[in-house]
């Protein structure tokens, strides 16, 4: 049996609150990491809306689409936007990796039985898987359509349509839109919550808006490969 | 030995102020040289430890729970009294004092109760500043409700969770001190002995409940804020862990135990459902503000409540006590419920229950208002009984709830052992023979925030304490005795479980030393309790080892102490041949069946001195003198 | 009713644990879940076996001591209740019930179903208070608080610190707990002076304890016995962001 003498062993008073002040707080708290993920996610969400609007011009035919591509190539904003998007994506991925690894280590021993109370969704539970699929898909996608075998913007329509003739590409592309839809449908409302924008009345609306917008974007993109493969 | 309560001279209203003016002080620079042990982290313990830390003392704060926030004060539902007179209904310090002393059936020390009423207002100020979310009116000002035993609205509340919110306030203050290092938090430790050196309390022995190891701690003063002993009845509204061990161990070391027979049986609890039952759940007394208590007029009426017409119901409290009605003090309400059930009019399983009916209140104020006031209580009732109290009357029955008795303390909250201070429910001081609703929270916080921090300084400044460490023989001896006792419990390896002994003791006490007591029954108990204790020490089984978390061993130690303590409780009840407050001797009642005090022979505090297990303790009497109130027969008619 | 229990038994913090099967026969349906465990334990004790260790105290849903995973859910089936408020009538004769401790890196197992939740105390120590010394408070009614704010503060303050939010969160995140205290104090004028310091320090303490991040799924809210809302987490995020910007 141990014996502890406590007299005089107490440490001298420390400041009332530790971890505050200019240098006390970790550079990126868990919440700031999530904020970074939310802001970058919302940024890419906005981009996707524009991207989809442009891409839907495919349906109008080669002239419209190639014209749009040529217009983009001409304006000087493209490069800064591309760099910006790259930074958004990298920051999004970096914070996601950090957050996800932290989450995995937070419970070293798993439960033998675990049930949900019904609040989480398939989308919310699979964010990291969706993220991983998109992290593979997006570089391939950029490589294929931006640096693929074509001769300038006037030829882009042809490149896309030729690519979608390949069933592997068309169906691979289409398949990747499912995790995108899932990812966006949870990510949208989640980002607002992370940014602290969530009043009780706003909450169901944000959730609904996230699901509707997310799936609309995914479906919009999904139309293209199918149209490319079957449509012509 | 003459018990000196050290009540200051002077007029009642000036005693506390004058006393404070003349207490010795410890200078700011010297405070850090003193170590104070505080056992228990309920309202009294947490508020005391935090306040002492703020003053600069080194504080060691102990609790048996895994966190200080879990102490049983957290379960208090109804509210906290304070003489603020916000509702402008004529309240004053004097009225709160008078209601409390009358509610306690004139068995409390006048000066203590007056002081309690005086500091009550500061408690509310302190708690609001801490961020306790008390109920408010639309103007943003604090709301009040009425409560049993008073004709003014002076009770502050935070929904049905007042105790929780007050405790979390005190806990947050304690955590703030812990972050400064002035208070060291030592959770999951149970005090198993008090160490007395040269007649002065100087430390404690605790068991580290996680490792099973014994630890000893030295200090300049020891404060016990270890709650009450209602679990001696096994079934009570107390948390399962509540126990008498700390107080009883201090008693065995020389601290006098005062008025153990003053136990409070709360009128509004959910009735017992079966023999597996582990505790009784209290429904806040505030329910009596809107609920009407009734039983069928005919004994043995088994119709469902809604089938019993108005004319065949007996609203017995309203009938017998027209001016207080359903808001009579707890002891009166409980005894009347028992009386109705004894007459065969009880309802529910075994006929042990009365109705608490909200249908009139719902008709008057609307369902929404009642839901807002009591929603969580109704939900709780539904979870336990699977009945909806919005449509069917609640069934309630009295249950042991609070104990007014406790370690004897003087006006400074110090026991007869120098250096041992006792706070909150663990002491005997302010509630006399019966506590009014919403007064326990008030007393716990008064002791911890506003009384002890002053009086302990006076003791420390004047006591001549030698430097000690845990190698001192008294510490070694105490630790060895605790260790031997634990080994003995583990070595019995008998046939009966700890709980079976506890249940048996509880039933015995409930039947013969519960809401009503008589000489024959008490004398019988004095035979049966020692016999049960003997069997316990021969036939209990405590599996497991001492060197680990062992919850059976924890319970065994507590039950062993209850088995010693119960005898004192019964002896005190036998000795007090009068009825007062929660102590109802059948031999002493008025023609109408009300409690009849005997001021000529029993207007005193009975403080008992331990002389050994099975030995007759020595009774010391502290006479109670009343200079500001006249002793009246309590009447709530 | 007769039940089969699969209970996590672990002798100590460093020992290996496993699920052990017990037959619990003749359990009354009006018994609470903890009373069911009491019955099983007293049978074990009578056989001289070590009973199942579990934390519990008030047994009326307010102290926050009890809590274990019951068939994969903290505090078991049902909403707005703690383990002690769960009654056996929610189960059926012949059911198998798997009982595990709350699991998180920040909540190490002490024994069987008992876990250490002192990380919560550490978080409160970091700033979950208003710095007011005893005796320095002004007259209570000099601080009016609009009733809706007082009510919302009370909603948040109702947290009992049981840890069910952490236990059920797939990331073992403690943000619901932290947000409850932050919200309680941020909604009151008394909390204003330390608002920023609190929002930074409590989050730092939470991170240091090894809890995971919030994925905004709301499982915590759904399992919280006191119905603490996700809106509080949004408020925590706001408070933390605001404090970071103004630092």
PDB file of C-alpha atoms in Angstrom, chain B residues 43 47 80-82 84 119-134 136 142 156-158 162-173 441-442 444-446 449-450, chain C residues 130 132-140 143 145 184-185 188 190:
ATOM      1  CA  UNK B  43     -22.520  22.244  -2.982  1.00  0.00           C
ATOM      2  CA  UNK B  47     -18.015  25.969  -2.803  1.00  0.00           C
ATOM      3  CA  UNK B  80     -32.988  27.507  -3.481  1.00  0.00           C
ATOM      4  CA  UNK B  81     -34.496  29.928  -0.988  1.00  0.00           C
ATOM      5  CA  UNK B  82     -33.275  33.451  -0.489  1.00  0.00           C
ATOM      6  CA  UNK B  84     -34.595  38.754  -1.678  1.00  0.00           C
ATOM      7  CA  UNK B 119     -26.362  35.217   3.755  1.00  0.00           C
ATOM      8  CA  UNK B 120     -29.058  33.690   1.553  1.00  0.00           C
ATOM      9  CA  UNK B 121     -29.268  36.779  -0.657  1.00  0.00           C
ATOM     10  CA  UNK B 122     -25.519  36.821  -1.297  1.00  0.00           C
ATOM     11  CA  UNK B 123     -25.714  33.228  -2.515  1.00  0.00           C
ATOM     12  CA  UNK B 124     -28.067  34.205  -5.310  1.00  0.00           C
ATOM     13  CA  UNK B 125     -25.786  37.109  -6.264  1.00  0.00           C
ATOM     14  CA  UNK B 126     -22.778  34.807  -6.357  1.00  0.00           C
ATOM     15  CA  UNK B 127     -24.510  32.134  -8.397  1.00  0.00           C
ATOM     16  CA  UNK B 128     -25.880  34.612 -10.941  1.00  0.00           C
ATOM     17  CA  UNK B 129     -22.399  36.074 -11.374  1.00  0.00           C
ATOM     18  CA  UNK B 130     -21.086  32.565 -12.028  1.00  0.00           C
ATOM     19  CA  UNK B 131     -23.577  32.181 -14.829  1.00  0.00           C
ATOM     20  CA  UNK B 132     -26.158  29.937 -13.174  1.00  0.00           C
ATOM     21  CA  UNK B 133     -29.098  30.162 -15.593  1.00  0.00           C
ATOM     22  CA  UNK B 134     -31.893  30.792 -13.123  1.00  0.00           C
ATOM     23  CA  UNK B 136     -36.277  34.689 -15.461  1.00  0.00           C
ATOM     24  CA  UNK B 142     -35.086  36.668 -11.756  1.00  0.00           C
ATOM     25  CA  UNK B 156     -35.091  30.646  -7.137  1.00  0.00           C
ATOM     26  CA  UNK B 157     -34.921  27.835  -9.643  1.00  0.00           C
ATOM     27  CA  UNK B 158     -33.404  26.629 -12.876  1.00  0.00           C
ATOM     28  CA  UNK B 162     -31.565  23.788  -9.731  1.00  0.00           C
ATOM     29  CA  UNK B 163     -29.162  21.567  -7.829  1.00  0.00           C
ATOM     30  CA  UNK B 164     -27.388  20.665 -11.041  1.00  0.00           C
ATOM     31  CA  UNK B 165     -26.956  24.264 -12.083  1.00  0.00           C
ATOM     32  CA  UNK B 166     -25.804  25.432  -8.665  1.00  0.00           C
ATOM     33  CA  UNK B 167     -23.392  22.539  -8.410  1.00  0.00           C
ATOM     34  CA  UNK B 168     -22.016  23.182 -11.876  1.00  0.00           C
ATOM     35  CA  UNK B 169     -21.516  26.794 -10.802  1.00  0.00           C
ATOM     36  CA  UNK B 170     -19.556  25.726  -7.739  1.00  0.00           C
ATOM     37  CA  UNK B 171     -17.763  23.074  -9.774  1.00  0.00           C
ATOM     38  CA  UNK B 172     -16.704  25.651 -12.344  1.00  0.00           C
ATOM     39  CA  UNK B 173     -15.311  27.834  -9.564  1.00  0.00           C
ATOM     40  CA  UNK B 441     -29.035  24.092  -1.374  1.00  0.00           C
ATOM     41  CA  UNK B 442     -29.109  27.333   0.571  1.00  0.00           C
ATOM     42  CA  UNK B 444     -24.727  23.932   1.587  1.00  0.00           C
ATOM     43  CA  UNK B 445     -23.706  27.062  -0.291  1.00  0.00           C
ATOM     44  CA  UNK B 446     -23.966  29.315   2.772  1.00  0.00           C
ATOM     45  CA  UNK B 449     -19.126  30.237   0.259  1.00  0.00           C
ATOM     46  CA  UNK B 450     -19.848  32.527   3.143  1.00  0.00           C
TER      47      UNK B 450
ATOM     48  CA  UNK C 130     -16.624  32.800 -15.144  1.00  0.00           C
ATOM     49  CA  UNK C 132     -15.705  35.666 -10.134  1.00  0.00           C
ATOM     50  CA  UNK C 133     -14.375  35.289  -6.637  1.00  0.00           C
ATOM     51  CA  UNK C 134     -16.743  34.543  -3.812  1.00  0.00           C
ATOM     52  CA  UNK C 135     -18.031  37.789  -2.410  1.00  0.00           C
ATOM     53  CA  UNK C 136     -17.354  39.990  -5.408  1.00  0.00           C
ATOM     54  CA  UNK C 137     -20.712  39.493  -7.109  1.00  0.00           C
ATOM     55  CA  UNK C 138     -23.061  42.419  -7.657  1.00  0.00           C
ATOM     56  CA  UNK C 139     -26.745  42.343  -6.659  1.00  0.00           C
ATOM     57  CA  UNK C 140     -28.270  39.608  -8.786  1.00  0.00           C
ATOM     58  CA  UNK C 143     -27.677  41.836 -14.521  1.00  0.00           C
ATOM     59  CA  UNK C 145     -30.852  38.547 -18.918  1.00  0.00           C
ATOM     60  CA  UNK C 184     -24.114  28.367 -21.865  1.00  0.00           C
ATOM     61  CA  UNK C 185     -21.595  31.052 -20.977  1.00  0.00           C
ATOM     62  CA  UNK C 188     -25.133  35.235 -20.817  1.00  0.00           C
ATOM     63  CA  UNK C 190     -21.774  37.443 -17.349  1.00  0.00           C
TER      64      UNK C 190
END
